[in-house]
PDB file of C-alpha atoms in Angstrom:
ATOM      1  CA  MET A   1    -167.296   0.466  67.254  1.00 68.00           C
ATOM      2  CA  ASP A   2    -164.768   0.953  64.444  1.00 73.00           C
ATOM      3  CA  THR A   3    -161.360   1.532  66.037  1.00 78.00           C
ATOM      4  CA  ARG A   4    -157.814   1.458  64.657  1.00 78.00           C
ATOM      5  CA  SER A   5    -154.748   0.354  66.565  1.00 77.00           C
ATOM      6  CA  GLY A   6    -152.117   3.044  66.169  1.00 78.00           C
ATOM      7  CA  PHE A   7    -151.123   5.405  63.384  1.00 77.00           C
ATOM      8  CA  ALA A   8    -150.381   2.813  60.697  1.00 80.00           C
ATOM      9  CA  GLU A   9    -153.850   1.265  60.820  1.00 82.00           C
ATOM     10  CA  ALA A  10    -155.375   4.693  60.247  1.00 85.00           C
ATOM     11  CA  VAL A  11    -153.733   4.950  56.801  1.00 87.00           C
ATOM     12  CA  GLY A  12    -156.077   4.344  53.892  1.00 84.00           C
ATOM     13  CA  ASN A  13    -159.793   3.580  53.772  1.00 82.00           C
ATOM     14  CA  THR A  14    -160.439   7.260  53.132  1.00 87.00           C
ATOM     15  CA  PRO A  15    -164.032   8.102  52.161  1.00 88.00           C
ATOM     16  CA  LEU A  16    -165.526   8.989  48.810  1.00 90.00           C
ATOM     17  CA  ILE A  17    -167.309  12.340  48.876  1.00 92.00           C
ATOM     18  CA  ARG A  18    -170.035  13.128  46.344  1.00 93.00           C
ATOM     19  CA  LEU A  19    -169.398  16.510  44.715  1.00 94.00           C
ATOM     20  CA  LYS A  20    -172.978  17.783  44.526  1.00 94.00           C
ATOM     21  CA  THR A  21    -172.579  20.807  42.262  1.00 94.00           C
ATOM     22  CA  LEU A  22    -170.369  19.067  39.693  1.00 92.00           C
ATOM     23  CA  SER A  23    -172.621  16.013  39.698  1.00 93.00           C
ATOM     24  CA  GLU A  24    -175.707  18.123  39.031  1.00 94.00           C
ATOM     25  CA  GLU A  25    -174.056  20.244  36.329  1.00 93.00           C
ATOM     26  CA  THR A  26    -172.627  17.275  34.423  1.00 93.00           C
ATOM     27  CA  GLY A  27    -175.412  14.775  34.959  1.00 93.00           C
ATOM     28  CA  CYS A  28    -172.780  12.327  36.162  1.00 92.00           C
ATOM     29  CA  GLU A  29    -172.014  11.114  39.636  1.00 92.00           C
ATOM     30  CA  ILE A  30    -168.730  12.872  40.512  1.00 93.00           C
ATOM     31  CA  LEU A  31    -166.960  11.468  43.553  1.00 92.00           C
ATOM     32  CA  GLY A  32    -163.838  12.803  45.246  1.00 92.00           C
ATOM     33  CA  LYS A  33    -161.431  10.497  47.088  1.00 89.00           C
ATOM     34  CA  ALA A  34    -160.591  12.288  50.348  1.00 90.00           C
ATOM     35  CA  GLU A  35    -156.902  11.430  50.617  1.00 89.00           C
ATOM     36  CA  PHE A  36    -156.320  14.484  52.797  1.00 90.00           C
ATOM     37  CA  MET A  37    -157.980  12.439  55.549  1.00 89.00           C
ATOM     38  CA  ASN A  38    -154.994  10.113  55.774  1.00 89.00           C
ATOM     39  CA  PRO A  39    -153.318  10.765  59.143  1.00 84.00           C
ATOM     40  CA  GLY A  40    -150.279  12.333  57.473  1.00 85.00           C
ATOM     41  CA  GLY A  41    -152.482  14.507  55.284  1.00 86.00           C
ATOM     42  CA  SER A  42    -151.765  13.041  51.837  1.00 86.00           C
ATOM     43  CA  VAL A  43    -151.885   9.998  49.584  1.00 86.00           C
ATOM     44  CA  LYS A  44    -148.148   9.510  50.201  1.00 87.00           C
ATOM     45  CA  ASP A  45    -148.964   7.862  53.538  1.00 89.00           C
ATOM     46  CA  ARG A  46    -149.953   4.780  51.542  1.00 89.00           C
ATOM     47  CA  ALA A  47    -146.596   4.439  49.801  1.00 88.00           C
ATOM     48  CA  ALA A  48    -144.696   5.115  53.028  1.00 90.00           C
ATOM     49  CA  LEU A  49    -146.600   2.448  54.939  1.00 90.00           C
ATOM     50  CA  TRP A  50    -146.248  -0.069  52.110  1.00 90.00           C
ATOM     51  CA  MET A  51    -142.485   0.393  51.781  1.00 88.00           C
ATOM     52  CA  ILE A  52    -141.787   0.031  55.465  1.00 91.00           C
ATOM     53  CA  ALA A  53    -144.199  -2.870  55.992  1.00 90.00           C
ATOM     54  CA  GLU A  54    -142.743  -4.780  53.026  1.00 90.00           C
ATOM     55  CA  ALA A  55    -139.181  -4.106  54.175  1.00 89.00           C
ATOM     56  CA  GLU A  56    -140.066  -5.484  57.606  1.00 90.00           C
ATOM     57  CA  LYS A  57    -141.737  -8.545  56.120  1.00 90.00           C
ATOM     58  CA  SER A  58    -138.772  -9.347  53.868  1.00 88.00           C
ATOM     59  CA  GLY A  59    -136.173  -8.801  56.589  1.00 88.00           C
ATOM     60  CA  GLN A  60    -134.727  -5.757  54.847  1.00 85.00           C
ATOM     61  CA  LEU A  61    -135.618  -3.557  57.812  1.00 87.00           C
ATOM     62  CA  LEU A  62    -134.754  -4.948  61.228  1.00 88.00           C
ATOM     63  CA  PRO A  63    -135.317  -3.588  64.748  1.00 88.00           C
ATOM     64  CA  GLY A  64    -132.905  -0.724  65.320  1.00 87.00           C
ATOM     65  CA  GLY A  65    -132.643  -0.030  61.595  1.00 90.00           C
ATOM     66  CA  THR A  66    -132.722   3.472  60.148  1.00 90.00           C
ATOM     67  CA  VAL A  67    -134.872   4.711  57.270  1.00 92.00           C
ATOM     68  CA  VAL A  68    -133.284   7.229  54.866  1.00 91.00           C
ATOM     69  CA  GLU A  69    -135.215   9.344  52.357  1.00 90.00           C
ATOM     70  CA  GLY A  70    -134.406  12.193  50.004  1.00 91.00           C
ATOM     71  CA  THR A  71    -137.567  14.266  49.720  1.00 88.00           C
ATOM     72  CA  ALA A  72    -138.964  17.692  48.997  1.00 85.00           C
ATOM     73  CA  GLY A  73    -142.570  16.705  49.572  1.00 79.00           C
ATOM     74  CA  ASN A  74    -145.172  14.676  51.395  1.00 85.00           C
ATOM     75  CA  THR A  75    -143.419  11.327  51.015  1.00 88.00           C
ATOM     76  CA  GLY A  76    -140.938  12.320  53.695  1.00 91.00           C
ATOM     77  CA  ILE A  77    -143.714  13.375  56.054  1.00 92.00           C
ATOM     78  CA  GLY A  78    -145.484  10.058  55.508  1.00 92.00           C
ATOM     79  CA  ILE A  79    -142.274   8.104  56.129  1.00 92.00           C
ATOM     80  CA  ALA A  80    -141.473  10.131  59.244  1.00 93.00           C
ATOM     81  CA  HIS A  81    -144.963   9.438  60.583  1.00 91.00           C
ATOM     82  CA  ILE A  82    -144.660   5.678  60.038  1.00 91.00           C
ATOM     83  CA  CYS A  83    -141.128   5.544  61.441  1.00 93.00           C
ATOM     84  CA  ASN A  84    -142.226   7.435  64.529  1.00 91.00           C
ATOM     85  CA  ALA A  85    -145.131   5.037  65.019  1.00 90.00           C
ATOM     86  CA  ARG A  86    -142.954   1.942  64.576  1.00 90.00           C
ATOM     87  CA  GLY A  87    -139.891   3.137  66.450  1.00 91.00           C
ATOM     88  CA  TYR A  88    -137.362   3.545  63.619  1.00 93.00           C
ATOM     89  CA  PRO A  89    -134.896   6.441  63.406  1.00 93.00           C
ATOM     90  CA  CYS A  90    -135.469   8.435  60.225  1.00 92.00           C
ATOM     91  CA  ILE A  91    -133.010  10.627  58.300  1.00 94.00           C
ATOM     92  CA  ILE A  92    -134.415  13.042  55.729  1.00 94.00           C
ATOM     93  CA  TYR A  93    -132.299  14.840  53.100  1.00 95.00           C
ATOM     94  CA  MET A  94    -134.100  17.956  51.883  1.00 93.00           C
ATOM     95  CA  PRO A  95    -133.206  20.855  49.539  1.00 94.00           C
ATOM     96  CA  ASP A  96    -132.921  24.281  51.126  1.00 93.00           C
ATOM     97  CA  ASN A  97    -135.762  25.747  49.052  1.00 93.00           C
ATOM     98  CA  GLN A  98    -138.376  24.085  51.257  1.00 92.00           C
ATOM     99  CA  SER A  99    -140.367  25.931  53.890  1.00 91.00           C
ATOM    100  CA  PRO A 100    -139.238  26.082  57.525  1.00 92.00           C
ATOM    101  CA  GLU A 101    -142.686  24.764  58.474  1.00 93.00           C
ATOM    102  CA  LYS A 102    -142.073  21.519  56.584  1.00 92.00           C
ATOM    103  CA  ILE A 103    -138.743  21.039  58.337  1.00 93.00           C
ATOM    104  CA  GLU A 104    -140.397  21.713  61.691  1.00 93.00           C
ATOM    105  CA  ILE A 105    -143.069  19.095  60.990  1.00 92.00           C
ATOM    106  CA  LEU A 106    -140.441  16.483  60.150  1.00 93.00           C
ATOM    107  CA  GLU A 107    -138.408  17.287  63.244  1.00 94.00           C
ATOM    108  CA  THR A 108    -141.521  17.199  65.412  1.00 93.00           C
ATOM    109  CA  LEU A 109    -142.128  13.684  64.078  1.00 91.00           C
ATOM    110  CA  GLY A 110    -138.656  12.706  65.249  1.00 93.00           C
ATOM    111  CA  ALA A 111    -136.821  12.798  61.918  1.00 93.00           C
ATOM    112  CA  GLU A 112    -133.255  14.050  61.580  1.00 94.00           C
ATOM    113  CA  VAL A 113    -133.431  16.612  58.759  1.00 94.00           C
ATOM    114  CA  ARG A 114    -130.301  17.311  56.713  1.00 95.00           C
ATOM    115  CA  VAL A 115    -130.845  20.437  54.611  1.00 94.00           C
ATOM    116  CA  VAL A 116    -128.575  20.590  51.559  1.00 94.00           C
ATOM    117  CA  PRO A 117    -128.146  23.069  48.659  1.00 93.00           C
ATOM    118  CA  THR A 118    -130.800  23.078  45.947  1.00 94.00           C
ATOM    119  CA  VAL A 119    -129.079  21.849  42.792  1.00 93.00           C
ATOM    120  CA  PRO A 120    -130.247  19.913  39.695  1.00 91.00           C
ATOM    121  CA  TYR A 121    -130.488  16.128  39.839  1.00 90.00           C
ATOM    122  CA  LYS A 122    -127.433  15.790  37.585  1.00 90.00           C
ATOM    123  CA  ASP A 123    -125.323  17.469  40.277  1.00 90.00           C
ATOM    124  CA  GLU A 124    -123.682  15.031  42.692  1.00 91.00           C
ATOM    125  CA  MET A 125    -124.728  17.262  45.605  1.00 92.00           C
ATOM    126  CA  ASN A 126    -128.419  16.906  44.755  1.00 92.00           C
ATOM    127  CA  TYR A 127    -130.403  15.948  47.861  1.00 92.00           C
ATOM    128  CA  GLN A 128    -131.564  12.644  46.354  1.00 90.00           C
ATOM    129  CA  LYS A 129    -128.034  11.653  45.392  1.00 91.00           C
ATOM    130  CA  GLN A 130    -126.703  12.574  48.814  1.00 91.00           C
ATOM    131  CA  ALA A 131    -129.395  10.422  50.412  1.00 91.00           C
ATOM    132  CA  GLY A 132    -128.520   7.629  47.999  1.00 87.00           C
ATOM    133  CA  ARG A 133    -124.835   7.765  48.880  1.00 89.00           C
ATOM    134  CA  PHE A 134    -125.539   7.744  52.588  1.00 88.00           C
ATOM    135  CA  ALA A 135    -127.981   4.858  52.347  1.00 83.00           C
ATOM    136  CA  GLY A 136    -125.646   3.048  49.953  1.00 77.00           C
ATOM    137  CA  LYS A 137    -122.913   2.687  52.550  1.00 68.00           C
ATOM    138  CA  PRO A 138    -122.166  -0.754  54.040  1.00 50.00           C
ATOM    139  CA  LEU A 139    -124.951  -2.268  56.145  1.00 47.00           C
ATOM    140  CA  THR A 140    -127.661  -0.614  54.076  1.00 46.00           C
ATOM    141  CA  ALA A 141    -130.205  -1.773  51.526  1.00 46.00           C
ATOM    142  CA  PRO A 142    -132.334   0.229  49.072  1.00 47.00           C
ATOM    143  CA  TYR A 143    -136.057  -0.420  48.971  1.00 49.00           C
ATOM    144  CA  GLY A 144    -138.457   0.474  46.193  1.00 48.00           C
ATOM    145  CA  GLN A 145    -141.745   2.319  46.323  1.00 46.00           C
ATOM    146  CA  ILE A 146    -141.951   1.694  42.585  1.00 41.00           C
ATOM    147  CA  ASN A 147    -143.275  -1.757  43.476  1.00 47.00           C
ATOM    148  CA  SER A 148    -146.100  -0.359  45.598  1.00 47.00           C
ATOM    149  CA  THR A 149    -148.489   0.164  42.680  1.00 47.00           C
ATOM    150  CA  THR A 150    -151.212  -1.891  44.369  1.00 49.00           C
ATOM    151  CA  GLN A 151    -151.567   0.995  46.803  1.00 52.00           C
ATOM    152  CA  ARG A 152    -153.116   3.213  44.180  1.00 55.00           C
ATOM    153  CA  THR A 153    -156.581   4.433  45.023  1.00 58.00           C
ATOM    154  CA  GLY A 154    -158.337   3.058  41.931  1.00 61.00           C
ATOM    155  CA  LEU A 155    -159.165  -0.357  43.346  1.00 58.00           C
ATOM    156  CA  ARG A 156    -160.324   1.143  46.622  1.00 59.00           C
ATOM    157  CA  ILE A 157    -162.590   3.580  44.765  1.00 65.00           C
ATOM    158  CA  THR A 158    -164.231   0.810  42.732  1.00 64.00           C
ATOM    159  CA  SER A 159    -164.643  -1.294  45.861  1.00 65.00           C
ATOM    160  CA  GLN A 160    -166.340   1.585  47.683  1.00 62.00           C
ATOM    161  CA  ARG A 161    -168.500   2.595  44.745  1.00 65.00           C
ATOM    162  CA  GLY A 162    -169.624  -0.919  43.843  1.00 65.00           C
ATOM    163  CA  PRO A 163    -170.915  -2.070  40.422  1.00 59.00           C
ATOM    164  CA  LYS A 164    -173.516  -0.009  38.601  1.00 59.00           C
ATOM    165  CA  SER A 165    -176.928  -1.605  38.298  1.00 55.00           C
ATOM    166  CA  GLY A 166    -177.165  -3.809  35.210  1.00 53.00           C
ATOM    167  CA  ASP A 167    -173.481  -3.450  34.337  1.00 51.00           C
ATOM    168  CA  LYS A 168    -172.289  -7.032  33.942  1.00 47.00           C
ATOM    169  CA  ARG A 169    -168.758  -5.889  33.183  1.00 44.00           C
ATOM    170  CA  THR A 170    -168.331  -4.611  36.713  1.00 40.00           C
ATOM    171  CA  ALA A 171    -169.480  -7.777  38.461  1.00 35.00           C
ATOM    172  CA  ARG A 172    -165.888  -8.673  39.267  1.00 38.00           C
ATOM    173  CA  TRP A 173    -163.491  -5.881  40.214  1.00 34.00           C
ATOM    174  CA  THR A 174    -159.952  -6.541  39.033  1.00 33.00           C
ATOM    175  CA  PRO A 175    -157.017  -4.274  39.939  1.00 34.00           C
ATOM    176  CA  LEU A 176    -156.100  -2.318  36.819  1.00 30.00           C
ATOM    177  CA  SER A 177    -152.502  -2.273  37.993  1.00 33.00           C
ATOM    178  CA  VAL A 178    -152.031  -6.056  37.657  1.00 32.00           C
ATOM    179  CA  ARG A 179    -149.700  -6.490  34.699  1.00 29.00           C
ATOM    180  CA  SER A 180    -147.474  -9.095  33.143  1.00 32.00           C
ATOM    181  CA  GLU A 181    -144.183  -7.245  33.024  1.00 32.00           C
ATOM    182  CA  PRO A 182    -140.636  -8.218  34.009  1.00 34.00           C
ATOM    183  CA  ALA A 183    -140.133  -8.559  37.731  1.00 38.00           C
ATOM    184  CA  ALA A 184    -137.868  -6.046  39.439  1.00 37.00           C
ATOM    185  CA  PRO A 185    -134.341  -7.199  40.321  1.00 36.00           C
ATOM    186  CA  SER A 186    -134.170  -9.120  43.561  1.00 40.00           C
ATOM    187  CA  LEU A 187    -133.496  -6.870  46.519  1.00 38.00           C
ATOM    188  CA  ALA A 188    -131.385  -9.656  47.991  1.00 38.00           C
ATOM    189  CA  SER A 189    -128.994  -9.266  45.075  1.00 34.00           C
ATOM    190  CA  ARG A 190    -128.608  -5.547  45.769  1.00 35.00           C
ATOM    191  CA  SER A 191    -127.297  -5.701  49.286  1.00 35.00           C
ATOM    192  CA  THR A 192    -125.530  -7.798  51.878  1.00 32.00           C
ATOM    193  CA  LEU A 193    -126.567  -6.861  55.397  1.00 31.00           C
ATOM    194  CA  ARG A 194    -129.862  -5.075  55.826  1.00 34.00           C
ATOM    195  CA  ASN A 195    -130.587  -2.603  58.567  1.00 38.00           C
ATOM    196  CA  LYS A 196    -131.367   0.546  56.600  1.00 38.00           C
ATOM    197  CA  ILE A 197    -133.654   1.253  53.680  1.00 40.00           C
ATOM    198  CA  LEU A 198    -133.829   3.943  51.033  1.00 40.00           C
ATOM    199  CA  PRO A 199    -137.007   4.393  48.999  1.00 40.00           C
ATOM    200  CA  TYR A 200    -136.253   4.245  45.278  1.00 36.00           C
ATOM    201  CA  SER A 201    -138.158   7.484  44.891  1.00 36.00           C
ATOM    202  CA  SER A 202    -134.931   9.151  45.930  1.00 34.00           C
ATOM    203  CA  PHE A 203    -132.396   6.673  44.601  1.00 32.00           C
ATOM    204  CA  CYS A 204    -133.182   5.327  41.155  1.00 31.00           C
ATOM    205  CA  PRO A 205    -133.723   7.188  37.883  1.00 29.00           C
ATOM    206  CA  THR A 206    -137.328   7.551  36.849  1.00 28.00           C
ATOM    207  CA  ALA A 207    -136.703   5.371  33.807  1.00 27.00           C
ATOM    208  CA  TRP A 208    -135.852   2.413  36.016  1.00 26.00           C
ATOM    209  CA  GLY A 209    -138.982   2.967  38.061  1.00 29.00           C
ATOM    210  CA  ALA A 210    -141.141   3.308  34.973  1.00 27.00           C
ATOM    211  CA  ARG A 211    -140.047  -0.068  33.654  1.00 26.00           C
ATOM    212  CA  TYR A 212    -140.887  -2.195  36.656  1.00 26.00           C
ATOM    213  CA  THR A 213    -144.535  -1.768  37.544  1.00 28.00           C
ATOM    214  CA  THR A 214    -145.658  -5.341  38.219  1.00 29.00           C
ATOM    215  CA  THR A 215    -148.027  -5.928  41.109  1.00 33.00           C
ATOM    216  CA  SER A 216    -149.459  -8.866  42.969  1.00 36.00           C
ATOM    217  CA  PRO A 217    -153.058  -9.771  42.021  1.00 38.00           C
ATOM    218  CA  THR A 218    -153.608 -10.889  45.615  1.00 42.00           C
ATOM    219  CA  ALA A 219    -152.605  -7.575  47.150  1.00 43.00           C
ATOM    220  CA  LYS A 220    -155.296  -5.773  49.098  1.00 47.00           C
ATOM    221  CA  PRO A 221    -155.930  -2.040  48.618  1.00 47.00           C
ATOM    222  CA  LEU A 222    -155.739   0.395  51.493  1.00 51.00           C
TER     223      LEU A 222
END
């Protein structure tokens, strides 16, 4: 019997679904990756689990620590789910243009939701900047989902699909995200004491995140 222990182990390993009509009309095998079957309802569960698991492994996130995120989407729901499962308090900064239902979901998951005015990113009162300032206080440490590129679904899809008959090029599946680019700055150099984390999705400019996309060739896909 295939069982999973807790919420976190249910993240990933979503099925491929053959899209019959499209496959027949195109003459190609069209497969859909059913990421909506993640327990939090979206692909963002993967990034949330990776960030928190890596922060735990590195000592960035300790028992009793708090996770802070600035979000207007599914990343916050994924993080709230994982925090609830692992026993971490979670603080979510969210713009006031989001639906009451989304806020209710986050609060039901145990997150403290701080709704702030909807303003452009350049404004210092932007929800991401407010989250960054809060998480940047003493005894905090930022953590980066930009390094979680091994949790893309591509490698999992190729693993599930398997090589095509007679295609020698697909005999060995290599993660497309493995690159030889500069390593991201050491997290240890960015903080002193570590009992809070802030995903870079709500802290660093996109340009910074776009530069550092190295991954580990030994990482396993979800």
